């Protein structure tokens, strides 16, 4: 199985600030077709996870440009700029390159 | 509007069985892969399995952690996804979500609200 390792486990940021979350995979996420199926999700308190980013750097419909993804191979980053109160929750990375599909252990974002 | 609504959760004894349902609406059900994902309280999500779309013969893939105990099926006339869970254990206690799986982008683009399953005597 592809193990997804996220750091940090938690972080605290002031409103308007910027944060970065790291996600590393135990194997390359480059599919045989050349695509890299790395995605990011946000789970707000009491809600289901919601899709933010797909294929490393593409924002899902309706997602603010304050969210950006980058990386390649086994090393990926989610950046959130101009943090707002609605950004709090747990962020998960996920891989869709090979079965079984797997998620990272999560990064909890708190607002100072 | 895409909607996914799970039902069938509850309390079950160890060794028991339970079947979850997920009613889908707002999209052409047969065109999409569908998945089940669970999340134990305070932990990360765990993918359980997927059932492919009509074009791919409605075949299935499972996480080895549940293969042989859990079965995913779909009723394409009523747009319902099912998860049959057998020989349940305490460690199967979790919120269970159905989600639409987009194999072209490798993501779960829509999730249900989830249903709680508690395995306890």
Tab-separated table of C-alpha atoms in Angstrom:
chain	number	residue	atom	x	y	z
A	1	UNK	CA	0.000	0.000	0.000
A	2	UNK	CA	1.081	3.598	-0.590
A	3	UNK	CA	1.636	5.265	2.777
A	4	UNK	CA	0.894	8.991	2.881
A	5	UNK	CA	2.772	10.949	5.553
A	6	UNK	CA	1.600	14.444	6.441
A	7	UNK	CA	3.407	17.093	8.438
A	8	UNK	CA	2.839	18.888	10.687
A	9	UNK	CA	0.160	17.121	12.711
A	10	UNK	CA	-1.288	20.487	13.675
A	11	UNK	CA	-0.597	24.161	13.193
A	12	UNK	CA	-1.938	27.437	14.402
A	13	UNK	CA	-2.104	30.543	12.248
A	14	UNK	CA	-3.338	34.090	12.568
A	15	UNK	CA	-6.107	35.310	10.342
A	16	UNK	CA	-4.620	36.656	7.130
A	17	UNK	CA	-1.504	34.556	7.485
A	18	UNK	CA	-0.119	31.782	5.296
A	19	UNK	CA	0.514	28.110	6.003
A	20	UNK	CA	2.018	25.143	4.219
A	21	UNK	CA	1.215	21.470	4.720
A	22	UNK	CA	3.502	18.725	3.491
A	23	UNK	CA	2.482	15.313	2.187
A	24	UNK	CA	4.954	12.601	1.242
A	25	UNK	CA	4.116	9.276	-0.344
A	26	UNK	CA	6.041	6.035	0.139
A	27	UNK	CA	6.019	5.454	-3.631
A	28	UNK	CA	5.882	7.687	-6.657
A	29	UNK	CA	2.340	8.799	-7.458
A	30	UNK	CA	3.017	9.081	-11.184
A	31	UNK	CA	0.541	6.774	-12.915
A	32	UNK	CA	1.402	4.724	-15.988
A	33	UNK	CA	-0.588	7.266	-18.004
A	34	UNK	CA	1.686	10.088	-16.855
A	35	UNK	CA	-0.811	11.727	-14.490
A	36	UNK	CA	-0.128	12.242	-10.782
A	37	UNK	CA	-3.248	11.573	-8.749
A	38	UNK	CA	-2.566	13.527	-5.562
A	39	UNK	CA	-5.467	15.390	-4.026
A	40	UNK	CA	-6.243	17.482	-0.969
A	41	UNK	CA	-9.391	17.513	1.148
A	42	UNK	CA	-10.632	19.663	4.018
A	43	UNK	CA	-12.859	18.250	6.721
A	44	UNK	CA	-14.530	21.040	8.643
A	45	UNK	CA	-15.789	20.251	12.151
A	46	UNK	CA	-18.800	17.933	12.042
A	47	UNK	CA	-18.778	17.680	8.251
A	48	UNK	CA	-17.727	15.240	5.543
A	49	UNK	CA	-14.416	15.829	3.785
A	50	UNK	CA	-14.635	18.168	0.811
A	51	UNK	CA	-12.375	18.190	-2.231
A	52	UNK	CA	-10.022	21.141	-2.606
A	53	UNK	CA	-7.282	20.173	-5.062
A	54	UNK	CA	-6.909	17.362	-7.604
A	55	UNK	CA	-3.968	16.133	-9.699
A	56	UNK	CA	-1.496	18.032	-7.505
A	57	UNK	CA	-2.384	21.598	-8.406
A	58	UNK	CA	-5.880	21.875	-9.885
A	59	UNK	CA	-8.524	23.606	-7.790
A	60	UNK	CA	-11.919	21.927	-7.641
A	61	UNK	CA	-14.979	23.888	-8.693
A	62	UNK	CA	-15.691	26.807	-6.378
A	63	UNK	CA	-12.444	26.557	-4.418
A	64	UNK	CA	-10.747	29.869	-3.661
A	65	UNK	CA	-7.419	30.730	-5.297
A	66	UNK	CA	-6.072	31.150	-1.768
A	67	UNK	CA	-5.547	27.384	-1.922
A	68	UNK	CA	-2.682	26.137	-4.077
A	69	UNK	CA	-1.022	22.772	-4.537
A	70	UNK	CA	2.386	21.856	-5.813
A	71	UNK	CA	4.892	19.014	-5.936
A	72	UNK	CA	5.822	15.964	-7.910
A	73	UNK	CA	6.734	12.312	-7.537
A	74	UNK	CA	6.550	11.680	-3.802
A	75	UNK	CA	6.673	15.181	-2.359
A	76	UNK	CA	3.679	17.527	-2.271
A	77	UNK	CA	2.600	20.756	-0.589
A	78	UNK	CA	-0.654	22.559	0.058
A	79	UNK	CA	-0.427	26.291	0.680
A	80	UNK	CA	-3.190	28.401	2.130
A	81	UNK	CA	-2.790	32.139	1.903
A	82	UNK	CA	-4.765	34.911	3.593
A	83	UNK	CA	-6.208	32.407	6.052
A	84	UNK	CA	-9.873	32.946	6.930
A	85	UNK	CA	-11.948	31.603	9.847
A	86	UNK	CA	-13.748	29.162	7.535
A	87	UNK	CA	-10.435	27.451	6.724
A	88	UNK	CA	-10.212	25.725	10.092
A	89	UNK	CA	-10.475	21.952	10.150
A	90	UNK	CA	-8.401	18.913	9.259
A	91	UNK	CA	-6.628	18.719	5.905
A	92	UNK	CA	-5.968	15.348	4.294
A	93	UNK	CA	-3.935	14.433	1.276
A	94	UNK	CA	-5.017	11.417	-0.729
A	95	UNK	CA	-3.634	9.338	-3.566
A	96	UNK	CA	-5.658	7.909	-6.429
A	97	UNK	CA	-2.822	6.379	-8.408
A	98	UNK	CA	-3.056	2.822	-7.210
A	99	UNK	CA	-5.349	0.557	-5.205
A	100	UNK	CA	-5.882	0.529	-2.340
A	101	UNK	CA	-6.547	4.268	-2.374
A	102	UNK	CA	-5.047	5.872	0.705
A	103	UNK	CA	-5.164	9.087	2.732
A	104	UNK	CA	-2.682	10.901	4.907
A	105	UNK	CA	-3.179	11.049	8.656
A	106	UNK	CA	-4.296	14.667	8.577
A	107	UNK	CA	-3.148	18.143	9.594
A	108	UNK	CA	-5.329	20.120	11.954
A	109	UNK	CA	-5.459	23.835	11.258
A	110	UNK	CA	-6.385	26.092	14.121
A	111	UNK	CA	-6.911	29.802	14.036
A	112	UNK	CA	-5.057	31.835	16.653
B	1	UNK	CA	-27.261	19.138	-7.530
B	2	UNK	CA	-25.369	15.968	-6.597
B	3	UNK	CA	-26.715	14.377	-3.430
B	4	UNK	CA	-25.626	11.247	-1.596
B	5	UNK	CA	-27.610	10.080	1.416
B	6	UNK	CA	-26.484	7.128	3.511
B	7	UNK	CA	-28.742	5.067	5.748
B	8	UNK	CA	-28.738	1.796	7.650
B	9	UNK	CA	-26.214	2.505	10.372
B	10	UNK	CA	-26.588	1.653	14.025
B	11	UNK	CA	-25.437	-0.592	16.836
B	12	UNK	CA	-24.524	-4.186	16.003
B	13	UNK	CA	-22.953	-6.939	18.049
B	14	UNK	CA	-19.521	-8.359	17.219
B	15	UNK	CA	-19.867	-11.065	14.594
B	16	UNK	CA	-23.048	-9.533	13.256
B	17	UNK	CA	-23.939	-8.142	9.854
B	18	UNK	CA	-25.246	-4.840	8.569
B	19	UNK	CA	-26.141	-3.415	5.178
B	20	UNK	CA	-25.680	0.260	4.436
B	21	UNK	CA	-27.431	2.080	1.614
B	22	UNK	CA	-26.575	5.262	-0.218
B	23	UNK	CA	-29.251	6.982	-2.297
B	24	UNK	CA	-27.760	9.008	-5.133
B	25	UNK	CA	-29.370	11.823	-7.105
B	26	UNK	CA	-28.460	14.745	-9.308
B	27	UNK	CA	-26.272	12.834	-11.765
B	28	UNK	CA	-26.389	9.870	-14.132
B	29	UNK	CA	-25.643	7.124	-11.636
B	30	UNK	CA	-24.554	4.482	-14.145
B	31	UNK	CA	-21.853	6.767	-15.571
B	32	UNK	CA	-19.890	6.933	-12.322
B	33	UNK	CA	-17.685	4.819	-10.115
B	34	UNK	CA	-18.894	4.800	-6.504
B	35	UNK	CA	-16.950	4.152	-3.322
B	36	UNK	CA	-17.348	3.514	0.388
B	37	UNK	CA	-14.983	5.162	2.843
B	38	UNK	CA	-15.005	4.944	6.621
B	39	UNK	CA	-13.558	7.122	9.338
B	40	UNK	CA	-13.117	5.955	12.929
B	41	UNK	CA	-13.736	8.781	15.434
B	42	UNK	CA	-10.755	11.139	15.479
B	43	UNK	CA	-8.872	9.246	12.762
B	44	UNK	CA	-8.173	9.579	9.063
B	45	UNK	CA	-10.491	8.247	6.375
B	46	UNK	CA	-9.962	4.693	5.129
B	47	UNK	CA	-11.029	3.691	1.626
B	48	UNK	CA	-12.997	0.426	1.634
B	49	UNK	CA	-13.695	-0.246	-2.009
B	50	UNK	CA	-15.097	0.896	-5.329
B	51	UNK	CA	-17.648	-0.330	-7.844
B	52	UNK	CA	-17.054	0.762	-11.402
B	53	UNK	CA	-19.526	2.259	-13.839
B	54	UNK	CA	-21.594	0.646	-16.577
B	55	UNK	CA	-18.881	1.149	-19.193
B	56	UNK	CA	-16.512	-0.855	-17.015
B	57	UNK	CA	-18.898	-3.630	-16.174
B	58	UNK	CA	-19.701	-2.661	-12.577
B	59	UNK	CA	-16.639	-4.562	-11.390
B	60	UNK	CA	-15.248	-4.037	-7.896
B	61	UNK	CA	-11.998	-3.432	-6.047
B	62	UNK	CA	-11.557	-3.725	-2.285
B	63	UNK	CA	-9.131	-2.692	0.373
B	64	UNK	CA	-7.408	-5.880	1.561
B	65	UNK	CA	-8.337	-4.836	5.110
B	66	UNK	CA	-11.996	-5.676	4.426
B	67	UNK	CA	-11.869	-7.957	1.393
B	68	UNK	CA	-13.926	-11.086	1.969
B	69	UNK	CA	-16.038	-9.508	4.725
B	70	UNK	CA	-17.443	-6.443	2.922
B	71	UNK	CA	-19.280	-6.414	-0.419
B	72	UNK	CA	-20.177	-3.396	-2.520
B	73	UNK	CA	-23.105	-3.557	-4.929
B	74	UNK	CA	-25.405	-1.160	-6.711
B	75	UNK	CA	-29.022	-1.003	-7.871
B	76	UNK	CA	-28.832	0.990	-11.054
B	77	UNK	CA	-32.612	1.150	-11.481
B	78	UNK	CA	-33.083	2.915	-8.137
B	79	UNK	CA	-29.703	4.705	-8.009
B	80	UNK	CA	-28.696	3.080	-4.732
B	81	UNK	CA	-25.244	1.981	-3.615
B	82	UNK	CA	-24.911	-0.743	-0.994
B	83	UNK	CA	-22.289	-1.931	1.469
B	84	UNK	CA	-22.870	-5.372	2.956
B	85	UNK	CA	-20.727	-5.857	6.058
B	86	UNK	CA	-20.334	-9.291	7.639
B	87	UNK	CA	-18.470	-10.674	10.646
B	88	UNK	CA	-18.239	-7.217	12.155
B	89	UNK	CA	-15.563	-6.404	14.709
B	90	UNK	CA	-15.130	-3.626	17.260
B	91	UNK	CA	-12.521	-2.031	15.002
B	92	UNK	CA	-15.158	-1.586	12.282
B	93	UNK	CA	-16.755	1.116	14.450
B	94	UNK	CA	-16.676	4.281	12.349
B	95	UNK	CA	-18.613	6.798	10.327
B	96	UNK	CA	-19.258	5.293	6.902
B	97	UNK	CA	-19.414	7.555	3.864
B	98	UNK	CA	-20.383	6.874	0.305
B	99	UNK	CA	-18.587	9.005	-2.250
B	100	UNK	CA	-18.509	9.468	-5.970
B	101	UNK	CA	-15.122	8.437	-7.376
B	102	UNK	CA	-13.825	10.280	-10.408
B	103	UNK	CA	-11.285	7.905	-11.929
B	104	UNK	CA	-10.262	10.512	-14.519
B	105	UNK	CA	-8.983	12.834	-11.800
B	106	UNK	CA	-8.414	10.298	-9.019
B	107	UNK	CA	-10.649	12.003	-6.468
B	108	UNK	CA	-13.783	11.657	-4.418
B	109	UNK	CA	-15.593	14.736	-5.638
B	110	UNK	CA	-18.835	14.331	-3.665
B	111	UNK	CA	-19.402	12.711	-0.288
B	112	UNK	CA	-22.504	11.829	1.664
B	113	UNK	CA	-23.037	13.091	5.196
B	114	UNK	CA	-22.055	9.732	6.650
B	115	UNK	CA	-23.719	7.173	8.886
B	116	UNK	CA	-22.417	5.851	12.196
B	117	UNK	CA	-21.813	2.154	12.728
B	118	UNK	CA	-21.000	0.965	16.239
B	119	UNK	CA	-19.891	-2.604	16.844
B	120	UNK	CA	-20.247	-3.443	20.512
B	121	UNK	CA	-21.800	-5.986	22.816
